[in-house]
Short mmCIF file of C-alpha atoms and ligand atoms in Angstrom, two decimals:
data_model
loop_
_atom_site.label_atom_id
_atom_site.label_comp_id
_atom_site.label_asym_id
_atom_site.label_seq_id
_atom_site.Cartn_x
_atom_site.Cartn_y
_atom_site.Cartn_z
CA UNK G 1 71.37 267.84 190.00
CA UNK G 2 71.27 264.83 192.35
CA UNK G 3 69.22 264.56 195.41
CA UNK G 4 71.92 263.24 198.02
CA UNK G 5 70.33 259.81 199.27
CA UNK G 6 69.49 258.77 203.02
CA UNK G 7 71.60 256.55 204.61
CA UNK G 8 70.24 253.40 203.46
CA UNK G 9 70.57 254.17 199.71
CA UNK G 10 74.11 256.02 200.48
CA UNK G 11 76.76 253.60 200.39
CA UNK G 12 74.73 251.50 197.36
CA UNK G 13 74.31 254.12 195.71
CA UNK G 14 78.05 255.10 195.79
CA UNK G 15 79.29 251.85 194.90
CA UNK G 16 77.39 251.30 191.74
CA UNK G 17 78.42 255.18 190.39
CA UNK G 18 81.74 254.11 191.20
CA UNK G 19 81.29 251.14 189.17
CA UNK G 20 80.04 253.25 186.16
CA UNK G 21 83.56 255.18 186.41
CA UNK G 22 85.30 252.16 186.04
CA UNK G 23 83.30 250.82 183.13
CA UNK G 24 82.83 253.81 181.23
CA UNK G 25 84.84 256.55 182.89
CA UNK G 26 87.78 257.81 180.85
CA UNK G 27 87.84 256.23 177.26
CA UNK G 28 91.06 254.53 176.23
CA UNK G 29 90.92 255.53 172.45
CA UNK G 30 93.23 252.96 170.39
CA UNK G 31 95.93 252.88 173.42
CA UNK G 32 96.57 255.93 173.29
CA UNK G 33 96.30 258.42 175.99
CA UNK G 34 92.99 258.51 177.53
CA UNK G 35 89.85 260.62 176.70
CA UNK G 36 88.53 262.78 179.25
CA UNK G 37 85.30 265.04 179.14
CA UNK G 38 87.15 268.03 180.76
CA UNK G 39 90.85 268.22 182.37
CA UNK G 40 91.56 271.57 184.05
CA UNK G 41 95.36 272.21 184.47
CA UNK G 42 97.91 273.56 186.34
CA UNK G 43 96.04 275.10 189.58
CA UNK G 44 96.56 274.68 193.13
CA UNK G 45 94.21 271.58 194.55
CA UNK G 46 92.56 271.94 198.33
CA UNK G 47 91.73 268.41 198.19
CA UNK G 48 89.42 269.59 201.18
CA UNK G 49 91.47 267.44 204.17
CA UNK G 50 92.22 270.94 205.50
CA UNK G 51 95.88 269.67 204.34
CA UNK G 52 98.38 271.90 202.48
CA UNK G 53 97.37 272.60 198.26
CA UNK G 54 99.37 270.92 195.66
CA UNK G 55 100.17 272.22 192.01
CA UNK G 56 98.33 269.41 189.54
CA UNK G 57 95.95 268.70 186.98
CA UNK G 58 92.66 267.05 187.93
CA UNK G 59 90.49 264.81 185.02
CA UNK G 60 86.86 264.67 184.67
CA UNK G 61 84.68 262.01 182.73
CA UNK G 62 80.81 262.30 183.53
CA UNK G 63 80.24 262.74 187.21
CA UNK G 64 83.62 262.04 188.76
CA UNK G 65 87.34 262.80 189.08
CA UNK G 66 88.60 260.44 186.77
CA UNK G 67 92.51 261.47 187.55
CA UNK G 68 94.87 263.45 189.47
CA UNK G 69 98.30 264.36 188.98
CA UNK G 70 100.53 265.41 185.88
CA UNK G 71 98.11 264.70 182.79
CA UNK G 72 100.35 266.22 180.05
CA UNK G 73 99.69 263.55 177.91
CA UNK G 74 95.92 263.04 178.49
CA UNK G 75 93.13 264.68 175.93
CA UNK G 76 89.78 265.86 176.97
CA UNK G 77 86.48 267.39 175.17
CA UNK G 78 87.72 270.18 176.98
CA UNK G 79 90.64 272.01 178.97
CA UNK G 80 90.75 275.01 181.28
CA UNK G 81 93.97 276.05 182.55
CA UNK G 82 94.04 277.44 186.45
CA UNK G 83 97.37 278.39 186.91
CA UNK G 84 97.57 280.18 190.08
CA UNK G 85 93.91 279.79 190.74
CA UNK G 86 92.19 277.18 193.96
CA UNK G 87 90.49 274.04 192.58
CA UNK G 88 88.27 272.68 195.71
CA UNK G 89 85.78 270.38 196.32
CA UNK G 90 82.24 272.53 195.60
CA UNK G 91 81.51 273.82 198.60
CA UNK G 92 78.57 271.85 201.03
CA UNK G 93 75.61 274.24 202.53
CA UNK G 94 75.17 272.48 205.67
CA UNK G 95 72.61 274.45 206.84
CA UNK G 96 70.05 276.43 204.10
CA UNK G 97 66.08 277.44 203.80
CA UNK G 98 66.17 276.57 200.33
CA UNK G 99 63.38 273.76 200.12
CA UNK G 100 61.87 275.72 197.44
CA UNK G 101 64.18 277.43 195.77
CA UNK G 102 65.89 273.75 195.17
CA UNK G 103 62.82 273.24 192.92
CA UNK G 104 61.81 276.60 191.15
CA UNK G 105 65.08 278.69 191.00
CA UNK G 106 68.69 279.09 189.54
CA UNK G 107 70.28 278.73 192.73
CA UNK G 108 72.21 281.57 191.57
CA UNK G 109 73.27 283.09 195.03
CA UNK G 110 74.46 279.89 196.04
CA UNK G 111 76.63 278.50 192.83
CA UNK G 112 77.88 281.92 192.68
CA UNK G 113 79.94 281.18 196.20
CA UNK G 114 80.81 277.85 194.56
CA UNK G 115 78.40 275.83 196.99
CA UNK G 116 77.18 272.58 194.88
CA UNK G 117 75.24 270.70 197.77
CA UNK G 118 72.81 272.18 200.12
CA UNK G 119 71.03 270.69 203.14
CA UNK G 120 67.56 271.84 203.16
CA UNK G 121 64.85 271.47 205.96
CA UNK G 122 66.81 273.47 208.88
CA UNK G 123 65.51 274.83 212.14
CA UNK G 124 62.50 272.41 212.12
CA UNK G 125 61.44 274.24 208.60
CA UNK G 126 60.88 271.60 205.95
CA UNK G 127 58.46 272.09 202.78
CA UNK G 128 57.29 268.48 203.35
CA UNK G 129 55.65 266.61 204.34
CA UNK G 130 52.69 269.55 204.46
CA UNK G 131 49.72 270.93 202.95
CA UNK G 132 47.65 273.65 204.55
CA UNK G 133 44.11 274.94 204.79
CA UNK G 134 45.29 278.77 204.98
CA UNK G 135 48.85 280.51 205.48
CA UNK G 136 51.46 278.87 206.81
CA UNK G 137 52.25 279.80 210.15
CA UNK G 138 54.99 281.81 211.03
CA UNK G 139 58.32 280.33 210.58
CA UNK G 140 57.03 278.58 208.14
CA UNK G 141 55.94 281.36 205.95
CA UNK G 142 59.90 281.97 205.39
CA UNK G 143 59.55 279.14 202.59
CA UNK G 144 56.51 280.46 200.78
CA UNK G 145 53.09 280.54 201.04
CA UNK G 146 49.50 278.05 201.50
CA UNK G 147 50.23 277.44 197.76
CA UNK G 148 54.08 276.52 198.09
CA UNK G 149 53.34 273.79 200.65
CA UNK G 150 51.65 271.13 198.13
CA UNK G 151 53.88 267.98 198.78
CA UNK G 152 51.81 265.92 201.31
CA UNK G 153 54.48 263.63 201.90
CA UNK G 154 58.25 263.47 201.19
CA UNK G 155 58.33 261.12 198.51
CA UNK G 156 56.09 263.41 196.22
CA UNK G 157 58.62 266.22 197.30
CA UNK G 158 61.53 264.61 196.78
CA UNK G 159 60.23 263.01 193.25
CA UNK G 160 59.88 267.04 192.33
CA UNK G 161 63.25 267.71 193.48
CA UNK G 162 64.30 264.77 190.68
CA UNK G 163 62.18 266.46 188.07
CA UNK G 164 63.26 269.95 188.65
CA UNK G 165 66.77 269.23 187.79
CA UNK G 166 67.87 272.17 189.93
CA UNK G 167 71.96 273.51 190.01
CA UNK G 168 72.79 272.23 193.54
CA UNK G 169 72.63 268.76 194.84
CA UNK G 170 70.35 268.38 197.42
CA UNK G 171 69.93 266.53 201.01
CA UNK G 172 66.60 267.18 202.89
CA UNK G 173 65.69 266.98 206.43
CA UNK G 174 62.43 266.58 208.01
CA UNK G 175 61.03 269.28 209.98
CA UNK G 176 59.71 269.55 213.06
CA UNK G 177 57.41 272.38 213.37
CA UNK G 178 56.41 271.22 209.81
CA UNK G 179 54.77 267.89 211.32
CA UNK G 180 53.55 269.54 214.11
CA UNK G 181 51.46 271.81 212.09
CA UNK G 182 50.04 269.42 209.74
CA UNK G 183 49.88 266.62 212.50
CA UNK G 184 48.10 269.13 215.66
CA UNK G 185 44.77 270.87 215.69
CA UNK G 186 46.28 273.60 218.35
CA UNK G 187 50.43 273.65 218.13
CA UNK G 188 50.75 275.46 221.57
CA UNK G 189 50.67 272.67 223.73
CA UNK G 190 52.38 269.35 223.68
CA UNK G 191 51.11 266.50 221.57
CA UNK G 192 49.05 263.74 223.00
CA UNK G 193 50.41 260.42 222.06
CA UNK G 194 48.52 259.71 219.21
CA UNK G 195 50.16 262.80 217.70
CA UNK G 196 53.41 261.74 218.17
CA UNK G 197 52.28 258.65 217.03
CA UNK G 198 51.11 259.89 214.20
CA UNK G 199 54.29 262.32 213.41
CA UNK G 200 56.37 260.01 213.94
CA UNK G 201 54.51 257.64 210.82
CA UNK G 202 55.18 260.94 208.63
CA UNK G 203 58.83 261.62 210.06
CA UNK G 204 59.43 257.43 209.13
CA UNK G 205 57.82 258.00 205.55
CA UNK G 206 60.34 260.76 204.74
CA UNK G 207 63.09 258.78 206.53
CA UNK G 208 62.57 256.15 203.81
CA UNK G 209 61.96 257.85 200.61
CA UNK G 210 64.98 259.80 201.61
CA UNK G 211 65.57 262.44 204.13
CA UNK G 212 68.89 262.36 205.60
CA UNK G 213 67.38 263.19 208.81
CA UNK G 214 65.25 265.54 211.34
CA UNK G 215 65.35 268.76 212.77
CA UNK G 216 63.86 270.46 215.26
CA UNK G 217 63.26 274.50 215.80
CA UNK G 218 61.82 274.57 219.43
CA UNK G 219 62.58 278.35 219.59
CA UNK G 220 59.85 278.93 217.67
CA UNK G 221 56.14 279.09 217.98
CA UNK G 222 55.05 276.14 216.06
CA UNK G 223 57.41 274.05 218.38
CA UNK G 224 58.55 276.06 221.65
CA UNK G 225 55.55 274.44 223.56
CA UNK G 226 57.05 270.82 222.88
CA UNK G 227 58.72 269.74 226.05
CA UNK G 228 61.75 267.12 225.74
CA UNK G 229 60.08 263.88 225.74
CA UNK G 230 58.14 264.63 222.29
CA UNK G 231 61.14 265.33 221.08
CA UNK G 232 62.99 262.46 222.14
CA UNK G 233 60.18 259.76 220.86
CA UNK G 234 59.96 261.01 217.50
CA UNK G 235 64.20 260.94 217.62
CA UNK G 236 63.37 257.36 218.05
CA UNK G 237 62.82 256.59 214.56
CA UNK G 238 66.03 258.18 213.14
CA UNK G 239 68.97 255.49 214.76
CA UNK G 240 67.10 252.50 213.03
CA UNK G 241 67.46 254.47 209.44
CA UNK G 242 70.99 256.04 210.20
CA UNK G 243 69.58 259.63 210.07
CA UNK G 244 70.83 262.26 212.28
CA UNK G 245 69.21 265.35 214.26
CA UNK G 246 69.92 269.07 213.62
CA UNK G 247 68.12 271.34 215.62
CA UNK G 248 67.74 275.05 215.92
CA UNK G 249 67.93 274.99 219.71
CA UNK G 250 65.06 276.24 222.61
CA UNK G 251 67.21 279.16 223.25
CA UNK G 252 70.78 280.61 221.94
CA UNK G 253 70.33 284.00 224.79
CA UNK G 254 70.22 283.31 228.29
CA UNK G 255 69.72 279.84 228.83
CA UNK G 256 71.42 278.72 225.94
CA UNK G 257 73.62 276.69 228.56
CA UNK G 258 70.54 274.39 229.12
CA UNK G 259 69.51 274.25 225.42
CA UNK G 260 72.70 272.93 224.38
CA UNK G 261 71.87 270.42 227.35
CA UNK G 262 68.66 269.45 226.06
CA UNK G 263 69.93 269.27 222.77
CA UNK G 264 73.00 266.42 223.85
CA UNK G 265 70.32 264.58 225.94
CA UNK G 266 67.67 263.74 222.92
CA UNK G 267 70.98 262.64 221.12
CA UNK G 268 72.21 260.58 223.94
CA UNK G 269 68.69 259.18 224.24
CA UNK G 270 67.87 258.59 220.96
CA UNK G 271 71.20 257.49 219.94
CA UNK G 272 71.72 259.33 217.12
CA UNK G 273 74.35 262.21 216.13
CA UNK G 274 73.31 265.88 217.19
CA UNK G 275 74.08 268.97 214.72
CA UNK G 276 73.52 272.36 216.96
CA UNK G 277 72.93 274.72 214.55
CA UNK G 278 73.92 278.43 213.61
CA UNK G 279 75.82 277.84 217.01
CA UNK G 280 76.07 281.47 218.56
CA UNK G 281 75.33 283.12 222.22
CA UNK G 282 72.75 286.01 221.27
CA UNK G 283 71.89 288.65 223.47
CA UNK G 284 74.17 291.65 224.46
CA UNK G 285 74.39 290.25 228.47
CA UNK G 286 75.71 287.20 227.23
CA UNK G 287 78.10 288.78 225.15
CA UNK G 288 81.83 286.73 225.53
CA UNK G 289 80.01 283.30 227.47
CA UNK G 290 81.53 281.45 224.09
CA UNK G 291 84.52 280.32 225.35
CA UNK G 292 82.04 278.06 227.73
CA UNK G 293 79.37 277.04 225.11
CA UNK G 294 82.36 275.95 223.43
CA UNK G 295 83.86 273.91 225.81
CA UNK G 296 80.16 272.38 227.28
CA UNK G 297 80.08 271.74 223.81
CA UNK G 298 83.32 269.62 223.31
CA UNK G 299 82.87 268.09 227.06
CA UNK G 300 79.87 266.36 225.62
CA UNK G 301 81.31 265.47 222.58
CA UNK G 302 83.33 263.14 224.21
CA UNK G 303 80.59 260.70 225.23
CA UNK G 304 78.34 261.24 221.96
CA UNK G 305 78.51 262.45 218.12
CA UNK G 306 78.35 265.94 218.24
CA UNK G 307 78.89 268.43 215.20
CA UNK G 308 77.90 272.18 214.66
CA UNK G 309 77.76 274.79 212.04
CA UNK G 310 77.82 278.64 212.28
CA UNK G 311 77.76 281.41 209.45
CA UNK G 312 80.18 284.36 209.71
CA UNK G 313 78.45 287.40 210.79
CA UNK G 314 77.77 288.93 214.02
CA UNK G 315 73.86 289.62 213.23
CA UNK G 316 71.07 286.63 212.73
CA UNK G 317 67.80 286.39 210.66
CA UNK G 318 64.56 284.62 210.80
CA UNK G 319 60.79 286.10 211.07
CA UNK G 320 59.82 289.13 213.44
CA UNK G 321 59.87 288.36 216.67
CA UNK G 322 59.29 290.10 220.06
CA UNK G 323 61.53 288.68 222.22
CA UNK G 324 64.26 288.87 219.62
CA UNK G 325 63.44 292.68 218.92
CA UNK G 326 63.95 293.36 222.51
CA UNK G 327 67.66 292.23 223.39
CA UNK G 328 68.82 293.34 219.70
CA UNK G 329 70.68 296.55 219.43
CA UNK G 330 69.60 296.82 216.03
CA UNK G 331 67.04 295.33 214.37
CA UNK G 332 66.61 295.79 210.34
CA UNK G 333 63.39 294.73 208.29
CA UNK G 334 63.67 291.90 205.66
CA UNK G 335 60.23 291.69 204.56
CA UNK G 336 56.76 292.64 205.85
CA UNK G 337 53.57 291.32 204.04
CA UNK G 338 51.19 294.16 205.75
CA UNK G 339 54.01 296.67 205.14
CA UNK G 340 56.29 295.74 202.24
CA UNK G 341 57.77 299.13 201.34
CA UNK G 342 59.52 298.72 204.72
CA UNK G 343 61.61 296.01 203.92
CA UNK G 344 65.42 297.16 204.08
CA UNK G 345 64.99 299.94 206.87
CA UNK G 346 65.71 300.28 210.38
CA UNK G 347 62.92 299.34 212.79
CA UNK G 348 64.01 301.79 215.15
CA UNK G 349 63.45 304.21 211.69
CA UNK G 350 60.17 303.08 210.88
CA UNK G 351 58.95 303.50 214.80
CA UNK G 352 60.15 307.16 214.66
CA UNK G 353 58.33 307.64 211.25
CA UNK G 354 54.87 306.14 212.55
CA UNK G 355 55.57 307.87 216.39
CA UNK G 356 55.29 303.98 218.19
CA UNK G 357 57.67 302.58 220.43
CA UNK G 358 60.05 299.84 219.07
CA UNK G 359 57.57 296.39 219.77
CA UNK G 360 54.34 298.51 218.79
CA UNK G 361 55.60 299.11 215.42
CA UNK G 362 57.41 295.57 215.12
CA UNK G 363 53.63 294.42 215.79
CA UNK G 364 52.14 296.51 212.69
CA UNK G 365 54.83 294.84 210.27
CA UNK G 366 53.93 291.45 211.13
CA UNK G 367 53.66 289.14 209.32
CA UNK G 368 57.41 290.10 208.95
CA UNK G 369 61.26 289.13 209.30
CA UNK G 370 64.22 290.95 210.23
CA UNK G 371 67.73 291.46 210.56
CA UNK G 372 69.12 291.14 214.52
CA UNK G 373 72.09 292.56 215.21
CA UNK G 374 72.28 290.90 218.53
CA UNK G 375 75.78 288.78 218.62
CA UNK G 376 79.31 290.11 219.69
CA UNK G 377 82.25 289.38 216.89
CA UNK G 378 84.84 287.96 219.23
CA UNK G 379 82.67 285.21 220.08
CA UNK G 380 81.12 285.02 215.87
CA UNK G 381 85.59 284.73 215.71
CA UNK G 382 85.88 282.07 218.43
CA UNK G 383 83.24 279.76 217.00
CA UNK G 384 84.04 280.22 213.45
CA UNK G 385 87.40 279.33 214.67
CA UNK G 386 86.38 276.12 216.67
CA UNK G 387 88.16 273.09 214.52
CA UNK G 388 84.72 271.46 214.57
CA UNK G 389 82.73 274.20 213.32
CA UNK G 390 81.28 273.59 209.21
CA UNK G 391 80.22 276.61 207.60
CA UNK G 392 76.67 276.86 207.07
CA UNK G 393 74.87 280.01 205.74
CA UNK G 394 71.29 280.33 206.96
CA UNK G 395 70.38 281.83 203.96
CA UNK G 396 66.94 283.00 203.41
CA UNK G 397 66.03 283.07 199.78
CA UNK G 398 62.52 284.71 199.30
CA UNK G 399 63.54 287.60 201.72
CA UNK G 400 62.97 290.66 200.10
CA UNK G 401 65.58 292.63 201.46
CA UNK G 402 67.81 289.09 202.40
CA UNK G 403 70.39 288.98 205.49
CA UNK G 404 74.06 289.15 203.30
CA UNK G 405 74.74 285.83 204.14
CA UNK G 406 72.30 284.24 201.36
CA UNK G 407 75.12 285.67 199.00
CA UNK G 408 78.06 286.15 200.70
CA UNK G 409 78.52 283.36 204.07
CA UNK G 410 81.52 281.42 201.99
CA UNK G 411 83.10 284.09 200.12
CA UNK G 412 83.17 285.97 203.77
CA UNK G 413 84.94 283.18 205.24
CA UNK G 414 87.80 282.65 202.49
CA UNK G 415 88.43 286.23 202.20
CA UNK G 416 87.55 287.84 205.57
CA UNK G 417 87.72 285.83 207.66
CA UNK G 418 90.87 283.26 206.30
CA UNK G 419 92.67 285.90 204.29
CA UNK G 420 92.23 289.30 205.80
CA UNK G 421 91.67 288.44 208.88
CA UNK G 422 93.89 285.47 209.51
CA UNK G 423 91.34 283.48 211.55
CA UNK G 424 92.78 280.27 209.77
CA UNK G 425 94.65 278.95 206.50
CA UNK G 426 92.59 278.61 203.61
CA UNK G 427 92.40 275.10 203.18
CA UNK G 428 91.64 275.01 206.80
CA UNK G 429 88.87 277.38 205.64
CA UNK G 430 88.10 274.77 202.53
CA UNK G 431 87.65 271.82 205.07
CA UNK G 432 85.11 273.30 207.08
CA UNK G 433 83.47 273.88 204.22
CA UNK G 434 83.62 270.75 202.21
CA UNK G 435 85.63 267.17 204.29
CA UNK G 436 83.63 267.80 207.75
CA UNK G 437 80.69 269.15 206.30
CA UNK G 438 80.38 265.44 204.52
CA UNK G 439 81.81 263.62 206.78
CA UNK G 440 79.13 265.00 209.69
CA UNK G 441 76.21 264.38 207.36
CA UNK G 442 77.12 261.03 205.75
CA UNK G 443 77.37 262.35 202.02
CA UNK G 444 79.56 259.66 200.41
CA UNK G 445 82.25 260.85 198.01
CA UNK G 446 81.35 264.72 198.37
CA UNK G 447 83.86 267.66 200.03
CA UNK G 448 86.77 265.62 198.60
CA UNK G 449 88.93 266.21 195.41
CA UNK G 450 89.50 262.13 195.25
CA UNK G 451 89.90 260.23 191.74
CA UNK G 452 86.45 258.13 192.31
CA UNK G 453 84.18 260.82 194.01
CA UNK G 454 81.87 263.02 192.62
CA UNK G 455 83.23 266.01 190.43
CA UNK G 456 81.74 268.79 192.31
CA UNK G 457 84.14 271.15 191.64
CA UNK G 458 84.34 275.18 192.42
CA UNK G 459 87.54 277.20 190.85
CA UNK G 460 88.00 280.70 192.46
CA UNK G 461 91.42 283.10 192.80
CA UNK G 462 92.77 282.96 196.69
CA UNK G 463 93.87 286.30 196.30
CA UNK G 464 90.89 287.71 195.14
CA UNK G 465 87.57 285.89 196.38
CA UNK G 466 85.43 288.01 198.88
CA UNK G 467 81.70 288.57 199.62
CA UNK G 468 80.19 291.74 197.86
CA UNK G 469 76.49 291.60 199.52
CA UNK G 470 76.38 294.33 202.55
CA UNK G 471 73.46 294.52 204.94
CA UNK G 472 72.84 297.51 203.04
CA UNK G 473 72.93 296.18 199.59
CA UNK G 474 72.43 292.37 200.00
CA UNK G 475 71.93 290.72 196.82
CA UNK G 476 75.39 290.89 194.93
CA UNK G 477 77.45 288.34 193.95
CA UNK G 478 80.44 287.41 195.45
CA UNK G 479 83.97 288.46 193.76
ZN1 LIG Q 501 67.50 278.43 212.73
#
């Protein structure tokens, strides 16, 4: 495991690894053919430009592609042959929850869809830097609990993440809604200038021991009583450091028109590039207003760095929340900590059961999350389609009863969505998943099959791959 630098230790960093493949990459052994660790042969490379596959076999020694091309003659620790089979670049989470499950887990539903980097810290959300006197607040209980927060700044998380030697390579953003809770005796108004003063000390500190950035969740509690202006001074720090802003916008329903506004103009002001997040239009009246998101979208990305990510399914996830319960058609439980045996069923279900109305019975689950199926597929099709759109899954790893997409947002989009469905060619497919994606967040030598760049690697049949996890039964590996 890595942890993907900031930008200031990027391009360093990249140069002296690439150094190390020169010196002691592939062995020369007596001038003879050269030694590699692993060669895999004969399968059909995505190189992840999004540009047609070739047929050829692709070298490994320690970290990196050491060669490309027709190694017939070359020996290696190791061989796989692939005929037939995709060789990509691993695939690049743009947009995860998994803070903690970086440091404590397998990463299991993640390396199963061949995803080797994630970006954690999304939708304002970030483990560090926080501790807490009681439970975290909600979102923020979606990472873990009082316990989980113990990393007071970012360097003493991002040390862990070095320890923990986790399966995925990692790039962290600073949250939001995390400094606002640890920074603000009472979150529900806006900070006073010695607040921001003193958020934007912590968002600095995490700039330089590493964050690639800083996102923002103003949708949510912690944050939806921040107006603009906070927003835009702490943005201030991130140009200086080359970090970028993601952010989880104030609204994705009815005024999503002026969110997206709001979200170009702290960009603009801040001068820094502006990732809109799980980009969608929520809300069965603004079912089909896509097609104009889309194009206020690329209007403004004329005049400014823009990028966005979206995960392919017509039904969101986060915590319980009213206002979300009440334009969702359906809405099914993920987890509830007062009412845990509820976690997988139908609210509407569970309000019949107890004899309470729809909000009254979301209100006895809480502290809960939940399932919304509140989107419209032709416009889920029309974004996923967008060139500029990277796939990112949203995935929510402690759920109990998980939204599919933890285990199934890549899979869904090679097989479903590229194969069955046609939306686009599969290494079209492979590029939003891997070139962009590292390209929009600065991660040097990643989403590339390149001799020289890292040897993240994921092998899967094109004929074959698919997502298994169903809303129904969410927690199974992709095929
Ligand atoms: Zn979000």
């Amino acid at each position: 495991m890595k942890r993907l630098p900031g930008a200031d230790g990027r391009r360093k960093l990249a140069r002296a690894e690439r150094r190390h493949v020169e010196w002691g990459g592939a062995a020369v052994s007596g001038g003879g053919p050269p030694m590699y660790d692993l060669v895999i042969r004969g399968a059909r490379l995505f190189d992840g430009s999004g540009g047609p596959p070739r047929t050829a076999d692709l070298a490994v020694s320690g970290d990196y592609i050491a060669a490309i091309g027709d190694l017939g003659a070359a020996e290696a620790q190791r061989e796989l042959r692939a005929d037939g089979l995709a060789l990509a670049p691993g695939f690049i989470d743009v947009h995860t929850h998994d803070d903690r499950a970086v440091l404590d887990g397998d990463m299991a539903p993640k390396i199963s869809q061949g995803v080797t980097s994630v970006v954690v810290g999304n939708c304002g959300v970030s483990l560090a830097p926080l501790t807490l006197p009681g439970a975290p607040p909600p979102p923020l209980d979606l990472l873990g609990g009082q316990g989980d927060y113990r990393f007071p700044t970012m360097a003493e998380y991002l040390t862990a993440l070095d320890r923990a030697g986790g399966a995925t390579n990692t790039a962290a953003l600073v949250g939001h809604s995390t400094l606002r809770v640890g920074t603000m005796d009472d979150v529900q108004r806006p900070a006073r200038p010695a607040e921001i003063a003193a958020m934007r000390e912590r968002l600095r500190e995490g700039l330089v021991a590493g964050a690639i950035g800083f996102s923002t969740g103003l949708g949510y509690a912690p944050s939806a009583a921040a107006p603009t202006g906070e927003v835009m001074a702490l943005a201030g720090e991130l140009a200086p450091l080359g970090a970028l802003h993601t952010t989880h916008m104030r609204d994705e329903s009815d005024h999503v028109a002026e969110a997206l506004e709001e979200a170009f103009a702290i960009g603009r002001h801040a001068l820094v590039p502006v990732v809109i997040s799980h980009f969608k239009v929520s809300g069965r009246g603004n079912w089909g207003r896509s097609p104009m998101t889309l194009a206020q979208w690329r209007k403004a990305a004329g005049g400014q760095p823009l990028a966005l990510d979206a995960y392919p399914y017509a039904a969101s996830s986060t915590v319980l929340k009213s206002d979300y319960v009440a334009e969702a058609p359906r809405v099914l439980i993920t987890w509830s900590k007062s009412h845990p045996e509820q976690a997988g069923r139908d609210l509407d279900e569970i309000a019949a059961d107890w004899g309470l109305d729809r909000a009254a019975a979301a209100e006895r689950l809480q502290p809960a999350g939940a399932v919304y199926f509140s989107m419209d597929e032709d416009d889920v099709r029309r974004i996923l389609a967008f060139p500029e759109t990277m796939i990112g899954s949203d995935g929510l790893p402690h759920d109990q009863h998980p939204h599919p997409r933890l285990w199934g947002a890549f899979p869904r989009v090679l097989g479903h969505y590229a194969r069955e469905v046609g939306l686009f060619p599969l290494e079209e497919a492979i590029r939003r998943m891997t070139s962009l994606s590292a390209e929009r967040f600065g991660l040097v030598d990643r989403g590339t099959l390149a001799e020289g760049a890292f040897a993240d690697l994921v092998i899967f049949d094109p004929a074959t791959v698919k997502d298994s996890a169903t809303f129904a039964d969410p927690k199974r590996p992709a095929a």
